[in-house]
């Protein structure tokens, strides 16, 4: 077994509340409007809401994803990482290993992601003396309140949508990365750092573009049970969102997701390759 350890990423970029707000609230005309309103109402702090928890979760979640992926590939292809450049795995194996990694990481991610979405959707300004406190005072308070009000299963609200979002799209993620690396690297050689950065960045974009429709549904399901309407299930959420807001609803947050995906995933893959070589 090899485990690429706690994978770093570019956290500050991965957790901007704008994307969640655009996807779940109808009060904004677009990214700029959302940013202006956030700044006016909540000052600069509004841009960093719900960040501490995702930052803490990134290392855990990425190590599950990349650890499960590389070990699944090991089992599927029966070749070690060192042998893999000489005998590259088939894209089917890469896809299956990515899906297994995506499936398992979704369950670790679910409670962290739920807390992030709930905290980022709180638009109250920072507590001022005399003003009512926000519903959730921070990540721990948020987790405890969900546990009390909605039971332990409440912490996994939206987990199914998250699993459906991540299982195929992480398969796509690793296939895109492998394909781009192989296109620009001579046979049998390791990809250069520049290739890894570019391939990782585009893998992130491709994966997020395909994941955004289910990302919208996932965020809405996670907000249900709080102030927004309750859905009978994922299908109900999809149908009623599309009926009320048109098909464009499934692409909300696409620009932000893609813009943050490039740098975040370029750095993620560079760290992954570096750790594999350092320990290999
Ligand atoms: C599958 N999905 C598109 C959701 C994520 C794919 C990239 C994962 C990376 N940790 C990131 O946050 O960008």
Coordinates of C-alpha atoms and ligand atoms in Angstrom, one line a residue:
X1 CA 0.0 0.0 0.0
X2 CA 1.2 3.5 -0.7
X3 CA -0.6 6.5 0.5
X4 CA 0.2 10.0 -0.9
X5 CA -0.4 11.5 2.6
X6 CA -2.1 14.7 3.4
X7 CA -2.5 16.4 0.1
X8 CA -2.2 20.2 0.1
X9 CA -4.2 22.4 -2.2
X10 CA -5.0 26.0 -2.7
X11 CA -7.5 26.4 0.1
X12 CA -8.3 30.1 0.0
X13 CA -9.6 29.6 -3.5
X14 CA -11.6 26.5 -2.9
X15 CA -14.1 27.8 -0.5
X16 CA -15.4 31.2 -1.7
X17 CA -19.0 31.6 -0.6
X18 CA -20.0 33.3 -3.8
X19 CA -20.5 30.0 -5.7
X20 CA -22.8 28.5 -3.0
X21 CA -24.9 31.7 -2.7
X22 CA -25.3 32.0 -6.5
X23 CA -26.4 28.4 -6.7
X24 CA -28.9 28.4 -3.8
X25 CA -30.2 32.0 -3.6
X26 CA -32.2 33.9 -6.2
X27 CA -31.3 37.4 -5.0
X28 CA -28.2 38.0 -7.1
X29 CA -28.0 39.0 -10.8
X30 CA -24.6 37.5 -11.3
X31 CA -21.1 37.1 -9.8
X32 CA -20.3 40.8 -9.6
X33 CA -23.7 41.6 -8.1
X34 CA -23.2 38.8 -5.5
X35 CA -19.7 40.2 -4.7
X36 CA -20.9 43.8 -4.3
X37 CA -23.8 42.8 -2.1
X38 CA -21.6 40.6 0.0
X39 CA -19.1 43.4 0.5
X40 CA -21.7 46.0 1.3
X41 CA -23.6 43.8 3.8
X42 CA -20.9 41.8 5.4
X43 CA -17.6 43.7 4.6
X44 CA -14.5 41.7 3.5
X45 CA -15.2 39.0 6.1
X46 CA -18.2 37.9 4.0
X47 CA -15.7 36.6 1.4
X48 CA -14.1 34.2 3.9
X49 CA -17.2 32.8 5.5
X50 CA -17.3 29.1 6.2
X51 CA -13.6 28.7 5.3
X52 CA -11.9 27.3 8.3
X53 CA -13.7 24.0 8.1
X54 CA -13.1 23.3 4.4
X55 CA -9.4 24.1 4.8
X56 CA -9.2 21.6 7.6
X57 CA -11.1 19.0 5.5
X58 CA -9.0 19.5 2.3
X59 CA -6.1 17.5 3.6
X60 CA -8.3 14.6 4.8
X61 CA -10.5 14.5 1.7
X62 CA -7.7 14.7 -0.8
X63 CA -5.6 12.1 0.9
X64 CA -8.6 9.7 0.8
X65 CA -9.2 10.5 -2.9
X66 CA -5.7 10.1 -4.1
X67 CA -4.9 7.3 -1.7
X68 CA -7.9 5.2 -2.8
X69 CA -7.2 6.1 -6.5
X70 CA -3.6 5.0 -6.5
X71 CA -4.2 1.9 -4.5
X72 CA -7.2 0.9 -6.7
X73 CA -5.0 1.4 -9.7
X74 CA -2.4 -0.8 -8.1
X75 CA -5.0 -3.6 -7.6
X76 CA -6.5 -3.2 -11.1
X77 CA -3.3 -3.1 -13.1
X78 CA -1.0 -5.1 -10.8
X79 CA 1.8 -2.6 -11.6
X80 CA 3.5 -0.4 -9.1
X81 CA 3.8 3.4 -9.6
X82 CA 7.4 3.0 -10.8
X83 CA 6.5 0.5 -13.5
X84 CA 3.5 2.6 -14.6
X85 CA 5.4 4.9 -17.0
X86 CA 6.7 1.8 -18.9
X87 CA 3.3 0.1 -18.8
X88 CA 0.7 2.8 -18.7
X89 CA -2.7 1.7 -17.3
X90 CA -5.7 1.6 -19.7
X91 CA -8.1 4.6 -19.5
X92 CA -10.8 2.2 -18.4
X93 CA -8.7 1.3 -15.3
X94 CA -7.9 4.9 -14.7
X95 CA -11.6 5.8 -14.9
X96 CA -12.7 2.9 -12.6
X97 CA -10.0 3.8 -10.0
X98 CA -11.1 7.5 -10.2
X99 CA -14.7 6.5 -9.6
X100 CA -13.8 4.4 -6.6
X101 CA -11.8 7.2 -5.1
X102 CA -14.6 9.7 -5.8
X103 CA -17.2 7.4 -4.3
X104 CA -15.3 7.0 -1.0
X105 CA -14.2 10.6 -0.7
X106 CA -17.7 11.8 -1.1
X107 CA -18.7 10.2 2.2
X108 CA -15.8 11.8 4.0
X109 CA -16.6 15.1 2.4
X110 CA -20.4 15.1 3.0
X111 CA -20.5 16.5 6.6
X112 CA -17.7 19.1 5.9
X113 CA -19.4 20.2 2.7
X114 CA -22.8 20.5 4.4
X115 CA -21.4 22.7 7.1
X116 CA -19.6 24.9 4.5
X117 CA -22.8 25.3 2.5
X118 CA -24.9 26.2 5.6
X119 CA -22.3 28.7 6.9
X120 CA -21.7 30.3 3.6
X121 CA -25.4 30.9 3.1
X122 CA -25.6 32.9 6.3
X123 CA -25.7 36.5 5.0
X124 CA -26.0 38.3 8.3
X125 CA -23.2 40.7 9.0
X126 CA -20.8 39.9 11.8
X127 CA -22.6 40.0 15.2
X128 CA -22.9 43.5 16.5
X129 CA -23.7 44.3 20.2
X130 CA -27.5 44.1 20.6
X131 CA -28.2 42.4 17.2
X132 CA -29.6 38.8 17.2
X133 CA -26.8 36.2 16.8
X134 CA -26.5 34.4 13.5
X135 CA -28.2 31.0 13.5
X136 CA -24.8 29.2 13.4
X137 CA -22.0 30.7 15.4
X138 CA -19.2 28.7 13.7
X139 CA -18.5 25.2 12.3
X140 CA -18.6 23.3 15.6
X141 CA -21.8 25.1 16.6
X142 CA -23.3 24.4 13.2
X143 CA -22.4 20.7 13.3
X144 CA -23.8 20.4 16.9
X145 CA -27.1 22.2 15.9
X146 CA -27.6 20.0 12.8
X147 CA -27.0 17.0 14.9
X148 CA -29.5 18.1 17.5
X149 CA -32.2 19.4 15.2
X150 CA -31.9 16.9 12.3
X151 CA -30.3 13.9 14.0
X152 CA -27.0 12.2 13.0
X153 CA -28.4 11.5 9.5
X154 CA -28.9 15.3 9.2
X155 CA -25.1 15.6 8.9
X156 CA -25.3 13.5 5.7
X157 CA -28.0 15.5 4.1
X158 CA -27.3 15.8 0.3
X159 CA -24.7 13.0 0.6
X160 CA -26.4 11.0 -2.2
X161 CA -26.3 14.0 -4.6
X162 CA -22.6 14.5 -3.6
X163 CA -21.8 10.9 -4.3
X164 CA -23.5 11.1 -7.7
X165 CA -21.7 14.3 -8.4
X166 CA -18.3 13.0 -7.5
X167 CA -18.2 9.3 -8.6
X168 CA -18.3 9.8 -12.4
X169 CA -16.7 13.2 -12.5
X170 CA -13.6 12.1 -10.5
X171 CA -13.3 9.3 -13.0
X172 CA -13.3 11.9 -15.8
X173 CA -10.9 14.0 -13.7
X174 CA -8.2 11.3 -13.7
X175 CA -8.8 10.3 -17.3
X176 CA -8.3 13.9 -18.5
X177 CA -5.2 14.2 -16.4
X178 CA -3.6 11.0 -17.7
X179 CA -4.6 11.8 -21.3
X180 CA -3.1 15.3 -21.3
X181 CA 0.1 14.0 -19.6
X182 CA 0.5 11.2 -22.2
X183 CA -0.2 13.6 -25.1
X184 CA 2.7 15.9 -24.1
X185 CA 5.2 13.4 -22.7
X186 CA 7.5 11.0 -24.7
X187 CA 6.7 7.3 -24.0
X188 CA 8.3 5.9 -20.9
X189 CA 9.2 9.3 -19.4
X190 CA 7.7 11.2 -16.5
X191 CA 5.7 14.3 -17.3
X192 CA 7.5 17.6 -16.6
X193 CA 6.2 19.9 -13.8
X194 CA 4.8 22.3 -16.4
X195 CA 2.8 19.4 -18.0
X196 CA 1.6 18.2 -14.6
X197 CA 0.4 21.8 -13.7
X198 CA -1.4 22.3 -17.1
X199 CA -2.9 18.7 -17.2
X200 CA -4.0 19.0 -13.5
X201 CA -5.6 22.4 -14.2
X202 CA -7.6 21.2 -17.2
X203 CA -8.5 18.0 -15.4
X204 CA -10.0 20.2 -12.6
X205 CA -12.0 22.3 -15.2
X206 CA -13.3 19.3 -17.1
X207 CA -14.4 17.6 -13.9
X208 CA -16.1 20.8 -12.5
X209 CA -17.9 21.5 -15.8
X210 CA -19.4 18.0 -15.8
X211 CA -20.1 18.2 -12.0
X212 CA -21.8 21.6 -11.9
X213 CA -25.5 20.5 -12.6
X214 CA -25.4 18.1 -9.8
X215 CA -23.4 20.5 -7.6
X216 CA -26.4 22.9 -7.8
X217 CA -28.8 20.2 -6.8
X218 CA -26.5 19.0 -4.0
X219 CA -26.3 22.5 -2.5
X220 CA -30.0 23.0 -2.7
X221 CA -30.7 19.6 -1.0
X222 CA -28.2 20.6 1.7
X223 CA -30.1 23.8 2.3
X224 CA -33.4 22.1 2.5
X225 CA -34.4 21.4 6.1
X226 CA -33.2 24.9 7.0
X227 CA -35.0 27.9 5.6
X228 CA -35.6 26.8 2.0
X229 CA -38.3 24.4 0.8
X230 CA -38.1 20.7 1.5
X231 CA -37.7 18.5 -1.5
X232 CA -39.1 15.0 -1.9
X233 CA -35.8 13.8 -3.3
X234 CA -33.2 14.7 -5.9
X235 CA -35.5 14.3 -8.8
X236 CA -38.1 16.6 -7.3
X237 CA -35.3 19.2 -6.6
X238 CA -34.1 19.0 -10.2
X239 CA -37.6 19.2 -11.7
X240 CA -38.9 22.0 -9.5
X241 CA -35.6 24.0 -9.9
X242 CA -35.8 23.7 -13.7
X243 CA -39.5 24.6 -13.8
X244 CA -39.2 27.7 -11.7
X245 CA -35.8 29.0 -12.9
X246 CA -35.3 27.4 -16.3
X247 CA -32.5 25.1 -17.5
X248 CA -29.9 27.7 -16.9
X249 CA -30.2 26.9 -13.2
X250 CA -28.0 23.8 -13.7
X251 CA -25.1 26.0 -14.8
X252 CA -25.1 28.4 -11.9
X253 CA -21.6 28.9 -10.4
X254 CA -20.0 27.3 -13.6
X255 CA -17.7 30.3 -14.2
X256 CA -16.5 30.5 -10.6
X257 CA -16.1 26.7 -10.3
X258 CA -14.0 26.6 -13.5
X259 CA -11.9 29.6 -12.6
X260 CA -10.9 28.2 -9.2
X261 CA -10.5 24.7 -10.5
X262 CA -7.5 25.5 -12.7
X263 CA -5.0 26.7 -10.0
X264 CA -6.4 24.4 -7.3
X265 CA -6.0 21.3 -9.3
X266 CA -2.7 22.3 -10.9
X267 CA -1.2 22.5 -7.4
X268 CA -3.0 19.4 -6.2
X269 CA -1.6 17.2 -9.0
X270 CA 1.9 18.7 -8.6
X271 CA 1.9 17.8 -4.9
X272 CA 0.6 14.3 -5.7
X273 CA 3.3 13.6 -8.3
X274 CA 5.9 15.1 -6.0
X275 CA 4.9 12.9 -3.1
X276 CA 4.8 9.8 -5.2
X277 CA 8.3 10.4 -6.4
X278 CA 9.6 11.4 -3.0
X279 CA 8.3 8.2 -1.4
X280 CA 8.5 6.0 -4.5
Ligands
LIG1 C1 -15.6 16.2 -8.7 N1 -15.5 17.6 -8.5 C2 -15.7 18.3 -9.7 C3 -16.6 18.0 -7.6 C4 -14.3 17.9 -7.8 C5 -13.0 17.6 -8.7 C6 -11.8 18.2 -8.2 C7 -11.4 18.0 -6.8 C8 -10.6 19.1 -6.2 N2 -10.4 18.8 -4.8 C9 -11.4 20.5 -6.2 O1 -12.0 20.9 -5.2 O2 -11.4 21.1 -7.2

